[in-house]
Short mmCIF file of C-alpha atoms in Angstrom, two decimals:
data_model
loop_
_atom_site.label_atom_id
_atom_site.label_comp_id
_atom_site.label_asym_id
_atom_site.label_seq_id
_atom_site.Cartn_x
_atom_site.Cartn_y
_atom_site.Cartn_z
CA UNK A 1 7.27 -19.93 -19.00
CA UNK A 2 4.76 -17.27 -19.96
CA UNK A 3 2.20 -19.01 -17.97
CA UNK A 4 4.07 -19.23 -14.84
CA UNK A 5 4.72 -15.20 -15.13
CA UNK A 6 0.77 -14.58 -15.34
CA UNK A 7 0.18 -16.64 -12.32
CA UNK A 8 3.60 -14.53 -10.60
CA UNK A 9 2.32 -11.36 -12.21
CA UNK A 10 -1.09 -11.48 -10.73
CA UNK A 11 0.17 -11.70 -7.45
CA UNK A 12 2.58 -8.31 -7.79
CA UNK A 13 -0.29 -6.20 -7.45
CA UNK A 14 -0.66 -7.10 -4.24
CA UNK A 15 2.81 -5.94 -2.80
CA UNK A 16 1.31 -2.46 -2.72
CA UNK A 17 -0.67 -2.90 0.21
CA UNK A 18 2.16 -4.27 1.78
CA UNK A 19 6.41 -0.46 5.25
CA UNK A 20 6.32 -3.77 7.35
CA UNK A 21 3.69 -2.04 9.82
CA UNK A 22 4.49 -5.59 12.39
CA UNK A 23 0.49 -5.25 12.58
CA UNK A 24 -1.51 -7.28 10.86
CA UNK A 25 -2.43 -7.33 6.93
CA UNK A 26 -0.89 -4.19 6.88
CA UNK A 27 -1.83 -1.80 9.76
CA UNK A 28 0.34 0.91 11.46
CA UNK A 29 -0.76 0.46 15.08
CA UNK A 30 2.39 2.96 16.22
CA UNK A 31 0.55 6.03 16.84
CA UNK A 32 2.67 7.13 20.44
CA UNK A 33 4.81 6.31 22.72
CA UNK A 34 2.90 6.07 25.44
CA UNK A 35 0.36 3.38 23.50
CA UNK A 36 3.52 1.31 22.53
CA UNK A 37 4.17 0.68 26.64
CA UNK A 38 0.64 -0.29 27.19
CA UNK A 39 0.73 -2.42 23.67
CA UNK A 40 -2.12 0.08 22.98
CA UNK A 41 -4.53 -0.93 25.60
CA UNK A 42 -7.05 1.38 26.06
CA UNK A 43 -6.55 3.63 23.77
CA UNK A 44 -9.98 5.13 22.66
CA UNK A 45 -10.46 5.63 26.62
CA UNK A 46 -7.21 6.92 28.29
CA UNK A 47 -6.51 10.36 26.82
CA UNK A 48 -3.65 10.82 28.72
CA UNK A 49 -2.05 12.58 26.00
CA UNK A 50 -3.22 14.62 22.68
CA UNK A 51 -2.19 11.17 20.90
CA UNK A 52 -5.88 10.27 21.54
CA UNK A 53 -6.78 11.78 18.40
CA UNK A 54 -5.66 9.01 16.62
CA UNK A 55 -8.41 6.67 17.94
CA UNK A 56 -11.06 8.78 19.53
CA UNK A 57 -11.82 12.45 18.88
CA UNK A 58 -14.78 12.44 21.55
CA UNK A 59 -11.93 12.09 24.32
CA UNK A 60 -10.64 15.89 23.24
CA UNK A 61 -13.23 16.69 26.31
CA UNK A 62 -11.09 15.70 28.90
CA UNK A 63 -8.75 18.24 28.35
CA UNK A 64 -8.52 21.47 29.93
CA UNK A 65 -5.74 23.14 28.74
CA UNK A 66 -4.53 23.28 24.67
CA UNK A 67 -2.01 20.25 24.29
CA UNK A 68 0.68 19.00 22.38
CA UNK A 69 2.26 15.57 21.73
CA UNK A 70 4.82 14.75 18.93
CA UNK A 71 6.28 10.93 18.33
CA UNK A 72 8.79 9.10 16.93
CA UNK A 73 8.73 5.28 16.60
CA UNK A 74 11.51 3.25 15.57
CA UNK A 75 10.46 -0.40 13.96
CA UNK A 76 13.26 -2.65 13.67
CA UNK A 77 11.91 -6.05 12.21
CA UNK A 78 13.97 -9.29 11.90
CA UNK A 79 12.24 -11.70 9.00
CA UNK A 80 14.06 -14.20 7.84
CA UNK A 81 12.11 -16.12 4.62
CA UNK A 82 13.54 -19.51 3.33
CA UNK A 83 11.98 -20.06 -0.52
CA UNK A 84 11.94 -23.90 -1.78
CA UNK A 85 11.01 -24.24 -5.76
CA UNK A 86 8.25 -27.03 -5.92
CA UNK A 87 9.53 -27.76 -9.63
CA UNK A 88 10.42 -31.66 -9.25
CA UNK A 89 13.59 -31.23 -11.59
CA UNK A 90 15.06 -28.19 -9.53
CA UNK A 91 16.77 -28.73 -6.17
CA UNK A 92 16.87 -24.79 -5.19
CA UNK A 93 16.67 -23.29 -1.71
CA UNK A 94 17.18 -19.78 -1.16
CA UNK A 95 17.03 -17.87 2.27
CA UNK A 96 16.36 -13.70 2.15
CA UNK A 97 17.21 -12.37 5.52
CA UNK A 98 15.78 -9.11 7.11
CA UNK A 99 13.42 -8.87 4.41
CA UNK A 100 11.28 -5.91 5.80
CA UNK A 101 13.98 -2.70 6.43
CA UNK A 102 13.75 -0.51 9.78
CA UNK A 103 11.42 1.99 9.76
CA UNK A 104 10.53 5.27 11.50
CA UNK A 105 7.04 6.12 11.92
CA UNK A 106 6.72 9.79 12.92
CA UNK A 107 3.59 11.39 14.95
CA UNK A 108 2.04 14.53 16.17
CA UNK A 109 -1.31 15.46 17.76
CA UNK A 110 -2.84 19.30 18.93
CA UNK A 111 -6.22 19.65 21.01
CA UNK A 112 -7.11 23.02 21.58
CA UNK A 113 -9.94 23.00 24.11
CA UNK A 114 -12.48 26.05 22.92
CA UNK A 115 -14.92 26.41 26.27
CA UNK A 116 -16.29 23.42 28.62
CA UNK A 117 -18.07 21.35 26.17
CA UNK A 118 -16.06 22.02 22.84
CA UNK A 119 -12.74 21.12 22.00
CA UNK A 120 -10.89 20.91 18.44
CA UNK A 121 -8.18 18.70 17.18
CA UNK A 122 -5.66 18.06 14.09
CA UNK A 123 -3.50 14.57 14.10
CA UNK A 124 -1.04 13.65 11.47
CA UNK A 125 -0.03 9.89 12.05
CA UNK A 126 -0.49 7.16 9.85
CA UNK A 127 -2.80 3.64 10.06
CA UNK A 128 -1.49 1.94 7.31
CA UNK A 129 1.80 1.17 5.24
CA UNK A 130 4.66 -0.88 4.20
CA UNK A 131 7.90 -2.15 2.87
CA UNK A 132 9.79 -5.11 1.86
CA UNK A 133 13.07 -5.65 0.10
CA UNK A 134 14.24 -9.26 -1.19
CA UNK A 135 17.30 -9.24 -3.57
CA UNK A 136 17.27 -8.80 -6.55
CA UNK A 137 18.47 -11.95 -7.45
CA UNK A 138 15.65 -13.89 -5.51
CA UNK A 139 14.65 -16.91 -7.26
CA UNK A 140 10.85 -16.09 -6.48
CA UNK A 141 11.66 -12.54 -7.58
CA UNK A 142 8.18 -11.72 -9.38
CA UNK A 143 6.36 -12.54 -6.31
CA UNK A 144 9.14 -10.76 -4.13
CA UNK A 145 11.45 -8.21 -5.50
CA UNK A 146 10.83 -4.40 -3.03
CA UNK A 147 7.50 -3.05 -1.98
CA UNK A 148 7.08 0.33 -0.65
CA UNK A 149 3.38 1.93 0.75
CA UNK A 150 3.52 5.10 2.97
CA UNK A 151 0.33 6.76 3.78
CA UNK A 152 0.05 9.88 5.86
CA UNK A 153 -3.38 10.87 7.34
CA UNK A 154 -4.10 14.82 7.99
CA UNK A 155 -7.01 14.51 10.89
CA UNK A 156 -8.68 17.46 11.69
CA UNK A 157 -11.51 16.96 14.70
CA UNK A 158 -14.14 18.42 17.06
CA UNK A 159 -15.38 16.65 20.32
CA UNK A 160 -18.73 17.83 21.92
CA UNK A 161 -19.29 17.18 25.60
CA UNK A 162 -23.15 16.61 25.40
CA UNK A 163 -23.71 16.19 29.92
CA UNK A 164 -21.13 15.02 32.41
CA UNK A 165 -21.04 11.42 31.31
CA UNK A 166 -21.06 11.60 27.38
CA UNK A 167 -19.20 12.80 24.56
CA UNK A 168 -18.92 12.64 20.78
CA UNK A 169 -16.82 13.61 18.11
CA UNK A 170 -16.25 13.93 14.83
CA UNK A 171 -13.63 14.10 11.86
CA UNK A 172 -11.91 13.85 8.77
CA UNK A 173 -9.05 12.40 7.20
CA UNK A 174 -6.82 13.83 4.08
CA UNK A 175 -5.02 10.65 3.08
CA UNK A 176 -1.75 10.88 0.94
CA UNK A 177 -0.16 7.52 -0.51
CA UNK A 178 3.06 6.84 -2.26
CA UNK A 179 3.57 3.40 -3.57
CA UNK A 180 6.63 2.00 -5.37
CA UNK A 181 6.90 -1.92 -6.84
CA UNK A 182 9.94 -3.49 -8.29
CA UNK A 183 9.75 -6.85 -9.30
CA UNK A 184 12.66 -9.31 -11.22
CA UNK A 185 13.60 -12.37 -13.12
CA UNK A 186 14.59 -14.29 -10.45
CA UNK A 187 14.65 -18.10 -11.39
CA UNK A 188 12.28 -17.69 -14.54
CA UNK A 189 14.49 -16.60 -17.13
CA UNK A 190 12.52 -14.41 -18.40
CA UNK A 191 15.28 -11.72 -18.33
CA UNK A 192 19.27 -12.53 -19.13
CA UNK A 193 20.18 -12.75 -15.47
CA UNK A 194 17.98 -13.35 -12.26
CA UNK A 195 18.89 -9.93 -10.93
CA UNK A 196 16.66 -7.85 -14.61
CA UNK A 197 13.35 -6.03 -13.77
CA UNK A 198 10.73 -7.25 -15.34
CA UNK A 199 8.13 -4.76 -14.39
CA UNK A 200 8.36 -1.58 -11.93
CA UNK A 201 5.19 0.57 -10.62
CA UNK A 202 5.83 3.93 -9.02
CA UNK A 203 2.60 6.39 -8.05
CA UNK A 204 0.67 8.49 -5.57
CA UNK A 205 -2.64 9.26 -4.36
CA UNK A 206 -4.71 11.52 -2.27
CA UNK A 207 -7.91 10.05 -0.42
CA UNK A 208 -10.62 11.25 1.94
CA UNK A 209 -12.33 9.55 5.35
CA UNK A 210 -13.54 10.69 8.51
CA UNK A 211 -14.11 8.86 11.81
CA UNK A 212 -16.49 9.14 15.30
CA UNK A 213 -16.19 8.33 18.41
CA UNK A 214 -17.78 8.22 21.73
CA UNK A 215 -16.68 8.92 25.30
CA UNK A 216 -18.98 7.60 28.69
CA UNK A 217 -17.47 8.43 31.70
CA UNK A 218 -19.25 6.88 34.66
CA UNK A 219 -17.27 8.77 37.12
CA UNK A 220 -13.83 10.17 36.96
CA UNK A 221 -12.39 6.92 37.65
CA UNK A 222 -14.12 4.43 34.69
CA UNK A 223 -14.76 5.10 31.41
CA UNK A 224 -15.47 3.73 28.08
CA UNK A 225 -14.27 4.76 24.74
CA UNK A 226 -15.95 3.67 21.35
CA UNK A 227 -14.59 4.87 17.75
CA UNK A 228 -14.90 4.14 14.05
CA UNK A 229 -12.61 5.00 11.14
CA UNK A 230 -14.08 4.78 7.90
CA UNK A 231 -12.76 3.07 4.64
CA UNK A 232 -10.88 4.95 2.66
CA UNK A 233 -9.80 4.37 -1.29
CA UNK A 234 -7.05 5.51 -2.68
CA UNK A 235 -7.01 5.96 -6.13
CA UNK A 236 -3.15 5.54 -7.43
CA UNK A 237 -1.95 7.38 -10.36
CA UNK A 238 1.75 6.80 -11.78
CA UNK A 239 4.18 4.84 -13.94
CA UNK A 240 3.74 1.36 -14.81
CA UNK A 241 7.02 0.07 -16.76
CA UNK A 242 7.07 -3.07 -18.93
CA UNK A 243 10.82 -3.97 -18.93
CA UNK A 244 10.29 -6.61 -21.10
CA UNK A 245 7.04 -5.58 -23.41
CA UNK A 246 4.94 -8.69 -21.83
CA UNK A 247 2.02 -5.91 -21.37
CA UNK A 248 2.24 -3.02 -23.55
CA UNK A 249 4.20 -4.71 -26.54
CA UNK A 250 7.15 -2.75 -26.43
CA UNK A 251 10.59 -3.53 -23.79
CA UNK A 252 11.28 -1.08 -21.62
CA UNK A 253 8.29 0.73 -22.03
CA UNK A 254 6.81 3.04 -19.56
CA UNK A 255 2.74 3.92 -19.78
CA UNK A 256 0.40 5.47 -17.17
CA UNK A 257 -1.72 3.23 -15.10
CA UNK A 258 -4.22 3.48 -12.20
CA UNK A 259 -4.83 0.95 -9.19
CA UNK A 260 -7.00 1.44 -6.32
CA UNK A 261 -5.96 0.36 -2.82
CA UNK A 262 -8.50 -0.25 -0.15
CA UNK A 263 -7.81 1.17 3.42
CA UNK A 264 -10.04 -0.84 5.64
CA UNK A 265 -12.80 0.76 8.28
CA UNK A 266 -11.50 0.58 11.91
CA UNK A 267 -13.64 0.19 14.94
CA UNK A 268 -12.47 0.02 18.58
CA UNK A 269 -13.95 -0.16 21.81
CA UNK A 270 -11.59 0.07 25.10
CA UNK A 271 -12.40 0.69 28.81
CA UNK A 272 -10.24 2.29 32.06
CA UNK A 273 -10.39 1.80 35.43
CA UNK A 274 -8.55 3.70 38.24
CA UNK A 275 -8.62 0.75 40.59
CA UNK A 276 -6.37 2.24 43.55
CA UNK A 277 -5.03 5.37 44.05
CA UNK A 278 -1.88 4.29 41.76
CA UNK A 279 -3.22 1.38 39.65
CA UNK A 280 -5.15 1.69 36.94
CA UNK A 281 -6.04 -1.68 34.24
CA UNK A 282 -7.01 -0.69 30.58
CA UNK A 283 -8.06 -2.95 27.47
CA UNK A 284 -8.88 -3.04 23.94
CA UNK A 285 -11.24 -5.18 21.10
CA UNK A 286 -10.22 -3.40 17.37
CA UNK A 287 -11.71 -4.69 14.61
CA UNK A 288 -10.50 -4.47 10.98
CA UNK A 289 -12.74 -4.62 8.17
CA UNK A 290 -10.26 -6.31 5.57
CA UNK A 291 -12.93 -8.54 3.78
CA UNK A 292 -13.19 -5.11 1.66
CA UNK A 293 -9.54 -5.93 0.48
CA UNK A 294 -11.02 -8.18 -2.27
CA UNK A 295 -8.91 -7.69 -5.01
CA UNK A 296 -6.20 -4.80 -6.71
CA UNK A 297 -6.54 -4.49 -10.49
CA UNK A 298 -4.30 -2.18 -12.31
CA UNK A 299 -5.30 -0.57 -15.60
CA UNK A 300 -3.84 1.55 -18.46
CA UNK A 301 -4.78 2.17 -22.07
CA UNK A 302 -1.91 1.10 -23.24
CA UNK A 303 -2.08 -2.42 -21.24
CA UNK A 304 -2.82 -5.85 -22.76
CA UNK A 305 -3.20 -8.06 -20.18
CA UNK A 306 -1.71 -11.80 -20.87
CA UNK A 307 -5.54 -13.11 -21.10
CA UNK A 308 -6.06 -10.70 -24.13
CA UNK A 309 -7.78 -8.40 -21.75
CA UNK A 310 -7.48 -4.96 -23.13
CA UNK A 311 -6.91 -2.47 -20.56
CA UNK A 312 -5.55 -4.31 -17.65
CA UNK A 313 -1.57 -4.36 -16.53
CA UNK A 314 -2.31 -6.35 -13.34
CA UNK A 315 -5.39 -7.96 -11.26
CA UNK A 316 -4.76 -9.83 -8.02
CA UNK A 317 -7.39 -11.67 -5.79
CA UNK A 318 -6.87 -11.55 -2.54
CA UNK A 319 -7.96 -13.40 0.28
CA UNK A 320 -8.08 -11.23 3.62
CA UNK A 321 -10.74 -11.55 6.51
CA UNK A 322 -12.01 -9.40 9.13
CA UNK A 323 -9.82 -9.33 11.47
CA UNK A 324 -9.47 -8.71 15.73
CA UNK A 325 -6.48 -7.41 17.48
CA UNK A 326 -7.26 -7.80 21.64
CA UNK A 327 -5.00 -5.63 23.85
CA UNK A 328 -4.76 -5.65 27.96
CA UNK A 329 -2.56 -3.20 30.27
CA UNK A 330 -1.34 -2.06 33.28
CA UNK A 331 -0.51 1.54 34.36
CA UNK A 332 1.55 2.74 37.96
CA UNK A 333 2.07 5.75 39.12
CA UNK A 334 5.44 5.70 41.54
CA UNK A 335 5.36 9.29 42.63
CA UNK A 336 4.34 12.52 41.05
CA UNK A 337 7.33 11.90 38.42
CA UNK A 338 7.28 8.90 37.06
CA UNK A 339 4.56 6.44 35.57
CA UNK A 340 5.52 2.97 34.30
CA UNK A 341 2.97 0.78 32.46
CA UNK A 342 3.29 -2.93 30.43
CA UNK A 343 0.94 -4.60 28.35
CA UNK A 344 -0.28 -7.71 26.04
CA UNK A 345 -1.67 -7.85 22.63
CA UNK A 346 -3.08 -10.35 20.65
CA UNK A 347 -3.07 -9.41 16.59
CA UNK A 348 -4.89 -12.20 14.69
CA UNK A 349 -3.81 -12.69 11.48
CA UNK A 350 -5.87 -11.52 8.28
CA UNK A 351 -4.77 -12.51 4.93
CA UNK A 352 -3.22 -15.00 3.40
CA UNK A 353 0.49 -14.55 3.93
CA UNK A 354 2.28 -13.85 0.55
CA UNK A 355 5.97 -13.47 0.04
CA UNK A 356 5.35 -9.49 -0.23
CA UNK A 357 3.22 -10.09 3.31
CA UNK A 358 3.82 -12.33 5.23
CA UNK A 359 1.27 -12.14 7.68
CA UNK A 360 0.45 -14.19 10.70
CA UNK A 361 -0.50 -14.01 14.32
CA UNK A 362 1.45 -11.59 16.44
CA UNK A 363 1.87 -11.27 20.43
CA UNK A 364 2.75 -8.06 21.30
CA UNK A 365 5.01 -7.73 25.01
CA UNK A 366 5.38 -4.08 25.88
CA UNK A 367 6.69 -2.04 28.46
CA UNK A 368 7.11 1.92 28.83
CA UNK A 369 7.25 5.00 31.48
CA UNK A 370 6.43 8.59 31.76
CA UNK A 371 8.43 11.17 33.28
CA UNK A 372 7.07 14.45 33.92
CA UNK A 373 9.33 17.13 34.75
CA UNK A 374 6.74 19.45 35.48
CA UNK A 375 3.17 20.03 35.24
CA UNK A 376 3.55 21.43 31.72
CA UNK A 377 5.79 18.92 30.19
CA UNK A 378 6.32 15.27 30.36
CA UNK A 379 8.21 12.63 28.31
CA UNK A 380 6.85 9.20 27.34
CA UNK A 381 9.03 6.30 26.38
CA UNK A 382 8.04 3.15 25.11
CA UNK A 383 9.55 -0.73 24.24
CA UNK A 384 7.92 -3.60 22.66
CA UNK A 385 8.34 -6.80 21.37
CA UNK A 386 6.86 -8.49 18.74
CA UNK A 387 6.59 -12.38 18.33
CA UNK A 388 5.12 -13.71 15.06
CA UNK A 389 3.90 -16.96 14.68
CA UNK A 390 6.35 -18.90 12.04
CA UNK A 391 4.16 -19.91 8.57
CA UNK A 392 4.94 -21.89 6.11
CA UNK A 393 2.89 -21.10 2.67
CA UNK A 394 2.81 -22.10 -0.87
CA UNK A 395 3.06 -18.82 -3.53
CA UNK A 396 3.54 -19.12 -7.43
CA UNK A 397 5.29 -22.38 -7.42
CA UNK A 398 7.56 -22.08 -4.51
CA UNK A 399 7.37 -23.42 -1.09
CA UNK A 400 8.03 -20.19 1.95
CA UNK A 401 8.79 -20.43 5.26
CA UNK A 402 8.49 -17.23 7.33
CA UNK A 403 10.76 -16.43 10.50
CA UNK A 404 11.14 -14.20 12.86
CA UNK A 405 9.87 -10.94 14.95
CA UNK A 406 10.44 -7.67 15.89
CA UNK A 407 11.38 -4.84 18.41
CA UNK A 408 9.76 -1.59 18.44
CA UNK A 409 10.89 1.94 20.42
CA UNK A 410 9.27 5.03 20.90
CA UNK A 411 9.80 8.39 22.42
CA UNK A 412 7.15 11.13 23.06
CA UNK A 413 7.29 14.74 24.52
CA UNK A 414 4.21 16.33 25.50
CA UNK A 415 3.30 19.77 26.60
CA UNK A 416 0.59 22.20 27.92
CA UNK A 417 -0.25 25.81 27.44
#
């Protein structure tokens, strides 16, 4: 029994990374409203709004006036995960619906254009995050149980307009995490129901990045955006409870630990063409550096790990790839009024799926419009649908099957002044 809960206890560590972002590993792509109905094609390139900060602060240029946009996406996921035990002389199947909860995913993005060549910016948005709840009763419930990561990044930026075709820009990220990890008996007995903690992990962090980016407009109809968004590590400080003294000795005992978590670099490059007078065709190539995501190891002084380690409360190795998310879009413009757009993404899949993330390939179908009631102020709206690919894995001595998709909604005001 003991050795079954180090191979299910090495794997809890990795549940922090985990709010069930619908991107892959776990990315936040939902940065606006007007991105979501393009399935964020085009996005270091289009600056249609101030939400460009979040992917290239060289395209502050383009703007003329000082600029506000503030979001609001809604992600309602549907994952369904049916849990087999492998154990030859136990006939259990259990099946946790909706595993990953709605979330909201909130926005907002200022450019204040200084002179012809300089412009500032400050974004708050997020890139990465997530959460999933199984019951608490879960028969897999130490490689389950709820997982909770919300980061929110503070981005402060300059863009330069060096001559008429390029520009560049610059910034930097204050990073604040919150992480919370709850896992449970489930069908090991280790506790005197199913339903007992066994160990809980509550903490927060504050992390620094910055990013580039680079604008090259061939003429006011094409252009070409290229940006890059550093890793960032955040350093977790909090809580680490032993509810039944397997690490520190004592039940119920709660210690101080420390974990890093590994935000991967970002790169994208995207294009946009006016092609008529009311089309215009956009794309996207991001890549996501999550080889760095090689392992999470907890530590705390008062931690013996169950390999006589002294030190260590948890160490999970992970096995995540680079990965490439490839996005294509439309955009109309019916009358001075109203703009509709659509789009397709591709978002390969990066790690490993695990009960706490289950991740796999994901087509992204997306629609949206703009109104604009006036030259000031316009209103973006956005729809999505995601489709993930249905996986079927092998975690800790149980036997997963993973289910299901998601719909995501957005609104977006934006102003000038």
């Amino acid at each position: 029994m003991s050795k079954r809960f180090h191979v299910t206890a090495l794997a809890v560590a990795a549940a922090l990374t985990s709010l069930q972002a619908q991107s892959a590993g776990f990315q936040v792509a939902e940065h606006s409203a007007s991105g979501l109905g393009r399935a964020f094609a085009g996005e270091a390139a289009i600056a249609d709004n101030a939400a460009v900060l979040a992917r290239n602060p060289a395209a502050s240029t383009l703007f003329k006036q000082r600029t506000f946009s503030g979001a609001l996406s809604i992600v309602d996921p549907s994952i369904d995960i049916e849990s087999t035990d492998l154990n030859p002389n136990v006939s259990s199947t259990q099946t946790a619906k909706d595993i990953a909860p709605l979330g909201i995913v909130p926005a907002a993005y200022y450019i204040n254009p200084i002179d012809d060549k300089l412009a500032l910016g400050l974004a708050m948005f997020s890139n990465y995050g997530v959460t999933t709840e199984y019951p608490q009763a879960f028969q897999a419930g130490l490689s389950a149980g709820k997982t909770s990561l919300i980061t929110v990044n503070l981005n402060p930026s300059v863009g330069y307009r060096v001559n008429d075709n390029l520009s560049l820009g610059l910034g930097v990220s204050l990073i604040y995490g919150t992480a919370e990890l709850h896992r449970y008996s489930g069908s090991t007995n280790l506790g005197n129901s199913a339903s007992d903690q066994i160990i809980g992990l509550e903490g927060d962090s504050f992390g620094f990045g910055w990013n580039i980016g680079a604008l090259y407009e061939v003429n006011k109809d094409h252009r070409f955006g290229l940006s890059y968004r550093s890793q960032t590590d955040l350093d977790f400080e909090g809580d680490f409870t032993d509810n039944i003294g397997l690490f520190t000795g004592t039940p119920n005992n709660t210690v101080s630990g420390d974990l890093t978590v590994v935000l991967p670099a970002i790169a994208e490059f995207s294009g946009f063409h006016q092609v008529a007078d009311k089309w215009a065709v956009h794309y996207s190539v991001q890549w996501t550096q999550y080889s760095k995501f090689e392992e999470l190891r907890a530590t705390g002084s008062e931690c013996t790990y169950t390999d006589g380690t002294e030190g260590l409360c948890l160490l999970k190795e992970e096995d995540y790839d680079d990965n490439f998310r490839y996005a294509i879009g439309t955009t109309y413009s019916l009358n001075p009024h109203w703009t509709i757009r659509a789009g397709y993404a591709l978002d390969e899949q990066a790690g490993k799926p695990t009960l706490s993330i289950p991740d796999t390939d994901r087509h992204w179908y997306s629609a949206g419009f703009t109104y604009k009631h006036n030259e000031d102020l316009s209103f973006d709206f956005g729809f999505a649908y995601l489709a993930a690919k249905e996986m079927t894995f092998t975690e800790d001595g149980f036997s997963n099957k993973s289910t299901g998709g998601a719909i995501i909604s957005a609104g977006q005001v934006n102003y000038t002044f």
